Amino acid sequence: MMEQAVFPIVITGHVDHGKSTLIGRITIDAGRASGANGAFPPIDLAHVMDHFAEERERGITIDTAQKFFQTPLRRYAIIDAPGHREFMKNMLSGATLAEATVLIVDAAEGIQEQTRRHAYALSLIGVRQVLVLINKMDLVQWSEERFLELARQVEKIWGGLGIAPLYVLPAAAATGENISRRSEHLSWYKGPTLLEALDQLVMHKAGEMSLRFAVQDFYSFPPSGPYLVGRVEAGVLRPGMSVTALPGGEVDIIKSVEKFGVPPLAAAGPDECVALKTDGAARFKRGDLLVAGSMPKVSKEVAGRMIWLHPIAAHEGGRYLFCFLGREVGCTLGSIRNMFDPAAMDAIFPESGTLYESHVADILFILDAPLAFDPFCEIHRTGRFVIKSGQQTMGAGTLF
Amino acid sequence: MDTLDNAENRSVFIIREAFHKFRKIGMLWSMGKDSTALLHLCRKAFMGSIPFPVVHVDTGYKFPEIYKFRDRIAKEYGLNLIIARNEQALREGIGSGRGKKLDCCTTLKTDALKQVIAQQGFDAVLVGIRRDEHGIRSKERSFSPRDTDFKWDYANQPAEIWDQFGIAEREDLHCRVHPLLHMTEADIWRYTRRENIPAISLYFARNGKRYRSIGCHPCCGPVDSTASTIDEIVAEVETSLVPERAGRAQDKEDADAMQKLRTLGYM
């Protein structure tokens, strides 16, 4: 039987609301816990993922980590994301790998700064499958009233981002109430346990879209070559297809789609890394986008929404590197508008001209060379970017 | 696509990114199951020929089966094999019997690696570590920069967003590239089975014992097992509650031994 791909979920929420404890609980309940993996003596649940000595001493998670667990339905990769504001780039490094999130809210503390910031960042990067866990229900005497109050608040936040959580669940992760088993304390709750809810999430499919193939490299050295290598980002690539290489615009026919050690492929779908033979292969280069079906936009001016991840603020006129699949293009920040703090959401600065760390704004980028792209809402993989200065990641965002 | 196809695509993507981004790369091959799978993935990435050297960091204390396997496969695949040994330390008689294991690993593995990186001028090495092997490794990035002392600045790792991997910022730094991070021990064995990748005989049970993780013979113990075929090994690791590196003595000198080793540049 063909096994399903591993389903990646990221655990998010404010610091100390119980992210690491939940992961410890899930991995232990799913029978895959390895807190004592290798060198470590058994330690408390919260630290199943906090493997750095500093993390255990300070009692916080600094960096993202991953563990695997299994339900009867499928395998999951569970991604821990640090809750502190200062570790936002680590949170995004984990969250951008995820198909879905479990956002945790402490039942006693309620919604906090990082609850909002994480929710906003997740919506920006396109994580739209959401479970909300109202955790530490024991601290509010398992109160249904408190649960409903928080559920309303949380649904309002997500609603403002155009997302409806699949479920809002009450739980106490430390003791495992409503994680893998039902709880007698929560007899008023009729919905699924967390693990049951996870099994209802679905894997995103980019196979039905127009073809977008990102060229990674050109190899002249393999004996059976030369080859153009790259990854299908959306759609399906087949031998015999006519494709357009952008931004140049040259049209070419795909002669064969290959992987080493197996017969030539009849088709390659999203995420497949393949080697192509075409007449024009030698003229194409890393960063080119081979497309078919609907045409992407091609422009030197692109607009998008960006979250800033560096302590040094961005200003209009600033020069950076625009990183997009295999392309790295110099860019100038043409305008910075509508800056806001996703943790507050109340004050928006229409003519901001500046973008501060962990704030979000609408940016017009003036690129040094034309870029072929799709609006993020149409094709995720060809509608998102990272901004660097040298090798430093400064910001990340999605294109309109 | 199933789990293994997904994993293979991701590994090939990372290997190809590394080959493009760095001036001169090498691949570390210990002949263990993970780095032998990595070797196979490199052949896949470059359609059969590996366009860079493959490095064996040889402590001189490996099992005889390991050396035999190395020479056989190197010939079969036509590898550009470099054997890296800290000859001076070996002449001075460094070994697991003398002093702390932390020092032995650091001298014979980490220092030998430093020497070969300097000699060859590598700005990146591909390493077959996995996130599920050890807690510390679960924190790793696909591209992980090291400074001249090989220190891993784990509290301030570069962001890795949407496969935009960073390379080291300065000329004197190098990068560890980890194309197998997302695979588990069971994935490696299932992949080894599917792809018919050769595996060293030490992994298969004889007389009720087998090696689950292999390295230097003085610091490697076998585990109780009756798994004498790959199918039996897959079944065993899927259900085992014993950690994979349980037989590796250097991890256990103290609770943070692995973090210390890795901070000093260990794989």
PDB file of N, CA and C in Angstrom, chain A residues 64-131:
ATOM      1  N   THR A  64      13.259  26.508  16.645  1.00  0.00           N
ATOM      2  CA  THR A  64      12.276  25.554  16.167  1.00  0.00           C
ATOM      3  C   THR A  64      12.891  24.150  16.140  1.00  0.00           C
ATOM      4  N   ALA A  65      12.071  23.139  16.340  1.00  0.00           N
ATOM      5  CA  ALA A  65      12.542  21.759  16.325  1.00  0.00           C
ATOM      6  C   ALA A  65      11.430  20.903  15.737  1.00  0.00           C
ATOM      7  N   GLN A  66      11.739  19.673  15.416  1.00  0.00           N
ATOM      8  CA  GLN A  66      10.717  18.798  14.846  1.00  0.00           C
ATOM      9  C   GLN A  66      10.749  17.421  15.466  1.00  0.00           C
ATOM     10  N   LYS A  67       9.566  16.859  15.641  1.00  0.00           N
ATOM     11  CA  LYS A  67       9.422  15.478  16.101  1.00  0.00           C
ATOM     12  C   LYS A  67       8.391  14.801  15.197  1.00  0.00           C
ATOM     13  N   PHE A  68       8.424  13.504  15.201  1.00  0.00           N
ATOM     14  CA  PHE A  68       7.466  12.769  14.398  1.00  0.00           C
ATOM     15  C   PHE A  68       6.527  11.990  15.305  1.00  0.00           C
ATOM     16  N   PHE A  69       5.284  11.834  14.891  1.00  0.00           N
ATOM     17  CA  PHE A  69       4.408  10.907  15.594  1.00  0.00           C
ATOM     18  C   PHE A  69       3.383  10.361  14.598  1.00  0.00           C
ATOM     19  N   GLN A  70       2.652   9.384  15.040  1.00  0.00           N
ATOM     20  CA  GLN A  70       1.786   8.663  14.136  1.00  0.00           C
ATOM     21  C   GLN A  70       0.421   8.456  14.762  1.00  0.00           C
ATOM     22  N   THR A  71      -0.641   8.663  13.976  1.00  0.00           N
ATOM     23  CA  THR A  71      -1.974   8.256  14.392  1.00  0.00           C
ATOM     24  C   THR A  71      -2.324   7.043  13.521  1.00  0.00           C
ATOM     25  N   PRO A  72      -3.458   6.377  13.798  1.00  0.00           N
ATOM     26  CA  PRO A  72      -3.798   5.251  12.923  1.00  0.00           C
ATOM     27  C   PRO A  72      -3.913   5.686  11.457  1.00  0.00           C
ATOM     28  N   LEU A  73      -4.243   6.968  11.208  1.00  0.00           N
ATOM     29  CA  LEU A  73      -4.434   7.431   9.838  1.00  0.00           C
ATOM     30  C   LEU A  73      -3.136   7.713   9.100  1.00  0.00           C
ATOM     31  N   ARG A  74      -2.190   8.441   9.737  1.00  0.00           N
ATOM     32  CA  ARG A  74      -0.998   8.879   9.008  1.00  0.00           C
ATOM     33  C   ARG A  74       0.103   9.354   9.953  1.00  0.00           C
ATOM     34  N   ARG A  75       1.249   9.677   9.332  1.00  0.00           N
ATOM     35  CA  ARG A  75       2.383  10.208  10.098  1.00  0.00           C
ATOM     36  C   ARG A  75       2.363  11.728  10.090  1.00  0.00           C
ATOM     37  N   TYR A  76       2.796  12.295  11.201  1.00  0.00           N
ATOM     38  CA  TYR A  76       2.881  13.741  11.323  1.00  0.00           C
ATOM     39  C   TYR A  76       4.306  14.158  11.656  1.00  0.00           C
ATOM     40  N   ALA A  77       4.704  15.313  11.124  1.00  0.00           N
ATOM     41  CA  ALA A  77       5.905  15.986  11.628  1.00  0.00           C
ATOM     42  C   ALA A  77       5.378  17.150  12.433  1.00  0.00           C
ATOM     43  N   ILE A  78       5.737  17.193  13.696  1.00  0.00           N
ATOM     44  CA  ILE A  78       5.241  18.243  14.568  1.00  0.00           C
ATOM     45  C   ILE A  78       6.370  19.258  14.741  1.00  0.00           C
ATOM     46  N   ILE A  79       6.066  20.506  14.445  1.00  0.00           N
ATOM     47  CA  ILE A  79       7.094  21.549  14.442  1.00  0.00           C
ATOM     48  C   ILE A  79       6.838  22.471  15.627  1.00  0.00           C
ATOM     49  N   ASP A  80       7.830  22.601  16.478  1.00  0.00           N
ATOM     50  CA  ASP A  80       7.728  23.488  17.634  1.00  0.00           C
ATOM     51  C   ASP A  80       8.164  24.877  17.192  1.00  0.00           C
ATOM     52  N   ALA A  81       7.439  25.901  17.602  1.00  0.00           N
ATOM     53  CA  ALA A  81       7.841  27.259  17.234  1.00  0.00           C
ATOM     54  C   ALA A  81       8.003  28.075  18.501  1.00  0.00           C
ATOM     55  N   PRO A  82       9.116  28.797  18.631  1.00  0.00           N
ATOM     56  CA  PRO A  82       9.306  29.585  19.847  1.00  0.00           C
ATOM     57  C   PRO A  82       8.264  30.693  19.965  1.00  0.00           C
ATOM     58  N   GLY A  83       7.815  30.971  21.186  1.00  0.00           N
ATOM     59  CA  GLY A  83       6.750  31.946  21.400  1.00  0.00           C
ATOM     60  C   GLY A  83       7.225  33.363  21.654  1.00  0.00           C
ATOM     61  N   HIS A  84       8.526  33.537  21.931  1.00  0.00           N
ATOM     62  CA  HIS A  84       9.009  34.884  22.220  1.00  0.00           C
ATOM     63  C   HIS A  84       9.088  35.730  20.957  1.00  0.00           C
ATOM     64  N   ARG A  85       8.793  36.991  21.112  1.00  0.00           N
ATOM     65  CA  ARG A  85       8.819  37.914  19.991  1.00  0.00           C
ATOM     66  C   ARG A  85      10.200  37.966  19.340  1.00  0.00           C
ATOM     67  N   GLU A  86      11.252  37.872  20.173  1.00  0.00           N
ATOM     68  CA  GLU A  86      12.616  37.991  19.634  1.00  0.00           C
ATOM     69  C   GLU A  86      12.998  36.816  18.729  1.00  0.00           C
ATOM     70  N   PHE A  87      12.233  35.746  18.780  1.00  0.00           N
ATOM     71  CA  PHE A  87      12.590  34.580  17.971  1.00  0.00           C
ATOM     72  C   PHE A  87      11.639  34.377  16.783  1.00  0.00           C
ATOM     73  N   MET A  88      11.080  35.489  16.303  1.00  0.00           N
ATOM     74  CA  MET A  88      10.102  35.423  15.214  1.00  0.00           C
ATOM     75  C   MET A  88      10.669  34.765  13.955  1.00  0.00           C
ATOM     76  N   LYS A  89      11.943  35.006  13.643  1.00  0.00           N
ATOM     77  CA  LYS A  89      12.487  34.391  12.428  1.00  0.00           C
ATOM     78  C   LYS A  89      12.633  32.878  12.595  1.00  0.00           C
ATOM     79  N   ASN A  90      12.852  32.428  13.823  1.00  0.00           N
ATOM     80  CA  ASN A  90      12.874  30.984  14.070  1.00  0.00           C
ATOM     81  C   ASN A  90      11.468  30.398  13.940  1.00  0.00           C
ATOM     82  N   MET A  91      10.481  31.179  14.452  1.00  0.00           N
ATOM     83  CA  MET A  91       9.090  30.723  14.335  1.00  0.00           C
ATOM     84  C   MET A  91       8.724  30.545  12.859  1.00  0.00           C
ATOM     85  N   LEU A  92       9.088  31.524  12.031  1.00  0.00           N
ATOM     86  CA  LEU A  92       8.744  31.438  10.608  1.00  0.00           C
ATOM     87  C   LEU A  92       9.519  30.333   9.901  1.00  0.00           C
ATOM     88  N   SER A  93      10.755  30.081  10.333  1.00  0.00           N
ATOM     89  CA  SER A  93      11.536  28.993   9.724  1.00  0.00           C
ATOM     90  C   SER A  93      10.806  27.675   9.913  1.00  0.00           C
ATOM     91  N   GLY A  94      10.132  27.511  11.046  1.00  0.00           N
ATOM     92  CA  GLY A  94       9.351  26.307  11.286  1.00  0.00           C
ATOM     93  C   GLY A  94       7.990  26.378  10.603  1.00  0.00           C
ATOM     94  N   ALA A  95       7.311  27.515  10.746  1.00  0.00           N
ATOM     95  CA  ALA A  95       5.912  27.614  10.297  1.00  0.00           C
ATOM     96  C   ALA A  95       5.781  27.545   8.777  1.00  0.00           C
ATOM     97  N   THR A  96       6.808  28.002   8.041  1.00  0.00           N
ATOM     98  CA  THR A  96       6.694  27.981   6.581  1.00  0.00           C
ATOM     99  C   THR A  96       6.785  26.563   6.019  1.00  0.00           C
ATOM    100  N   LEU A  97       7.105  25.572   6.866  1.00  0.00           N
ATOM    101  CA  LEU A  97       7.119  24.185   6.415  1.00  0.00           C
ATOM    102  C   LEU A  97       5.770  23.510   6.647  1.00  0.00           C
ATOM    103  N   ALA A  98       4.838  24.203   7.319  1.00  0.00           N
ATOM    104  CA  ALA A  98       3.632  23.538   7.825  1.00  0.00           C
ATOM    105  C   ALA A  98       2.444  23.646   6.883  1.00  0.00           C
ATOM    106  N   GLU A  99       1.579  22.639   6.932  1.00  0.00           N
ATOM    107  CA  GLU A  99       0.304  22.649   6.211  1.00  0.00           C
ATOM    108  C   GLU A  99      -0.805  23.200   7.095  1.00  0.00           C
ATOM    109  N   ALA A 100      -0.595  23.128   8.409  1.00  0.00           N
ATOM    110  CA  ALA A 100      -1.660  23.498   9.337  1.00  0.00           C
ATOM    111  C   ALA A 100      -1.031  23.913  10.664  1.00  0.00           C
ATOM    112  N   THR A 101      -1.842  24.556  11.515  1.00  0.00           N
ATOM    113  CA  THR A 101      -1.324  24.955  12.820  1.00  0.00           C
ATOM    114  C   THR A 101      -2.288  24.567  13.933  1.00  0.00           C
ATOM    115  N   VAL A 102      -1.711  24.311  15.106  1.00  0.00           N
ATOM    116  CA  VAL A 102      -2.485  24.263  16.335  1.00  0.00           C
ATOM    117  C   VAL A 102      -2.062  25.499  17.124  1.00  0.00           C
ATOM    118  N   LEU A 103      -2.975  26.461  17.251  1.00  0.00           N
ATOM    119  CA  LEU A 103      -2.681  27.681  18.012  1.00  0.00           C
ATOM    120  C   LEU A 103      -3.174  27.468  19.439  1.00  0.00           C
ATOM    121  N   ILE A 104      -2.268  27.647  20.395  1.00  0.00           N
ATOM    122  CA  ILE A 104      -2.618  27.386  21.791  1.00  0.00           C
ATOM    123  C   ILE A 104      -2.919  28.688  22.533  1.00  0.00           C
ATOM    124  N   VAL A 105      -3.989  28.662  23.322  1.00  0.00           N
ATOM    125  CA  VAL A 105      -4.328  29.812  24.164  1.00  0.00           C
ATOM    126  C   VAL A 105      -4.505  29.310  25.598  1.00  0.00           C
ATOM    127  N   ASP A 106      -3.810  29.942  26.503  1.00  0.00           N
ATOM    128  CA  ASP A 106      -3.917  29.619  27.929  1.00  0.00           C
ATOM    129  C   ASP A 106      -5.309  30.065  28.419  1.00  0.00           C
ATOM    130  N   ALA A 107      -6.093  29.125  28.973  1.00  0.00           N
ATOM    131  CA  ALA A 107      -7.473  29.437  29.369  1.00  0.00           C
ATOM    132  C   ALA A 107      -7.525  30.531  30.432  1.00  0.00           C
ATOM    133  N   ALA A 108      -6.513  30.602  31.290  1.00  0.00           N
ATOM    134  CA  ALA A 108      -6.508  31.607  32.351  1.00  0.00           C
ATOM    135  C   ALA A 108      -6.017  32.953  31.834  1.00  0.00           C
ATOM    136  N   GLU A 109      -4.930  32.946  31.092  1.00  0.00           N
ATOM    137  CA  GLU A 109      -4.351  34.210  30.605  1.00  0.00           C
ATOM    138  C   GLU A 109      -5.104  34.793  29.426  1.00  0.00           C
ATOM    139  N   GLY A 110      -5.738  33.936  28.650  1.00  0.00           N
ATOM    140  CA  GLY A 110      -6.469  34.413  27.478  1.00  0.00           C
ATOM    141  C   GLY A 110      -5.540  34.861  26.362  1.00  0.00           C
ATOM    142  N   ILE A 111      -6.104  35.654  25.440  1.00  0.00           N
ATOM    143  CA  ILE A 111      -5.355  36.055  24.252  1.00  0.00           C
ATOM    144  C   ILE A 111      -4.283  37.076  24.594  1.00  0.00           C
ATOM    145  N   GLN A 112      -3.065  36.814  24.129  1.00  0.00           N
ATOM    146  CA  GLN A 112      -1.939  37.684  24.419  1.00  0.00           C
ATOM    147  C   GLN A 112      -1.286  38.147  23.116  1.00  0.00           C
ATOM    148  N   GLU A 113      -0.271  38.994  23.298  1.00  0.00           N
ATOM    149  CA  GLU A 113       0.410  39.600  22.154  1.00  0.00           C
ATOM    150  C   GLU A 113       0.814  38.590  21.069  1.00  0.00           C
ATOM    151  N   GLN A 114       1.510  37.507  21.492  1.00  0.00           N
ATOM    152  CA  GLN A 114       2.021  36.572  20.498  1.00  0.00           C
ATOM    153  C   GLN A 114       0.916  35.683  19.911  1.00  0.00           C
ATOM    154  N   THR A 115      -0.232  35.586  20.605  1.00  0.00           N
ATOM    155  CA  THR A 115      -1.361  34.869  20.012  1.00  0.00           C
ATOM    156  C   THR A 115      -1.745  35.575  18.724  1.00  0.00           C
ATOM    157  N   ARG A 116      -1.877  36.895  18.816  1.00  0.00           N
ATOM    158  CA  ARG A 116      -2.274  37.688  17.652  1.00  0.00           C
ATOM    159  C   ARG A 116      -1.178  37.706  16.596  1.00  0.00           C
ATOM    160  N   ARG A 117       0.066  37.877  17.049  1.00  0.00           N
ATOM    161  CA  ARG A 117       1.171  37.987  16.084  1.00  0.00           C
ATOM    162  C   ARG A 117       1.323  36.674  15.310  1.00  0.00           C
ATOM    163  N   HIS A 118       1.275  35.557  16.020  1.00  0.00           N
ATOM    164  CA  HIS A 118       1.385  34.270  15.331  1.00  0.00           C
ATOM    165  C   HIS A 118       0.222  34.058  14.374  1.00  0.00           C
ATOM    166  N   ALA A 119      -1.003  34.386  14.824  1.00  0.00           N
ATOM    167  CA  ALA A 119      -2.168  34.193  13.959  1.00  0.00           C
ATOM    168  C   ALA A 119      -1.988  35.011  12.683  1.00  0.00           C
ATOM    169  N   TYR A 120      -1.533  36.254  12.827  1.00  0.00           N
ATOM    170  CA  TYR A 120      -1.364  37.088  11.646  1.00  0.00           C
ATOM    171  C   TYR A 120      -0.285  36.530  10.725  1.00  0.00           C
ATOM    172  N   ALA A 121       0.863  36.168  11.327  1.00  0.00           N
ATOM    173  CA  ALA A 121       1.977  35.665  10.513  1.00  0.00           C
ATOM    174  C   ALA A 121       1.556  34.404   9.765  1.00  0.00           C
ATOM    175  N   LEU A 122       0.797  33.523  10.419  1.00  0.00           N
ATOM    176  CA  LEU A 122       0.338  32.291   9.775  1.00  0.00           C
ATOM    177  C   LEU A 122      -0.567  32.606   8.589  1.00  0.00           C
ATOM    178  N   SER A 123      -1.451  33.585   8.756  1.00  0.00           N
ATOM    179  CA  SER A 123      -2.342  33.928   7.654  1.00  0.00           C
ATOM    180  C   SER A 123      -1.546  34.531   6.498  1.00  0.00           C
ATOM    181  N   LEU A 124      -0.522  35.321   6.832  1.00  0.00           N
ATOM    182  CA  LEU A 124       0.296  35.956   5.793  1.00  0.00           C
ATOM    183  C   LEU A 124       1.032  34.911   4.952  1.00  0.00           C
ATOM    184  N   ILE A 125       1.583  33.881   5.612  1.00  0.00           N
ATOM    185  CA  ILE A 125       2.374  32.894   4.869  1.00  0.00           C
ATOM    186  C   ILE A 125       1.505  31.785   4.272  1.00  0.00           C
ATOM    187  N   GLY A 126       0.196  31.880   4.464  1.00  0.00           N
ATOM    188  CA  GLY A 126      -0.708  30.971   3.768  1.00  0.00           C
ATOM    189  C   GLY A 126      -1.059  29.695   4.506  1.00  0.00           C
ATOM    190  N   VAL A 127      -0.803  29.647   5.820  1.00  0.00           N
ATOM    191  CA  VAL A 127      -1.255  28.492   6.607  1.00  0.00           C
ATOM    192  C   VAL A 127      -2.709  28.776   6.982  1.00  0.00           C
ATOM    193  N   ARG A 128      -3.634  28.093   6.329  1.00  0.00           N
ATOM    194  CA  ARG A 128      -5.051  28.437   6.491  1.00  0.00           C
ATOM    195  C   ARG A 128      -5.859  27.365   7.207  1.00  0.00           C
ATOM    196  N   GLN A 129      -5.214  26.252   7.536  1.00  0.00           N
ATOM    197  CA  GLN A 129      -5.929  25.214   8.294  1.00  0.00           C
ATOM    198  C   GLN A 129      -5.550  25.361   9.753  1.00  0.00           C
ATOM    199  N   VAL A 130      -6.556  25.681  10.567  1.00  0.00           N
ATOM    200  CA  VAL A 130      -6.268  26.089  11.937  1.00  0.00           C
ATOM    201  C   VAL A 130      -7.094  25.294  12.939  1.00  0.00           C
ATOM    202  N   LEU A 131      -6.402  24.777  13.954  1.00  0.00           N
ATOM    203  CA  LEU A 131      -7.089  24.254  15.135  1.00  0.00           C
ATOM    204  C   LEU A 131      -6.670  25.154  16.297  1.00  0.00           C
TER     205      LEU A 131
END
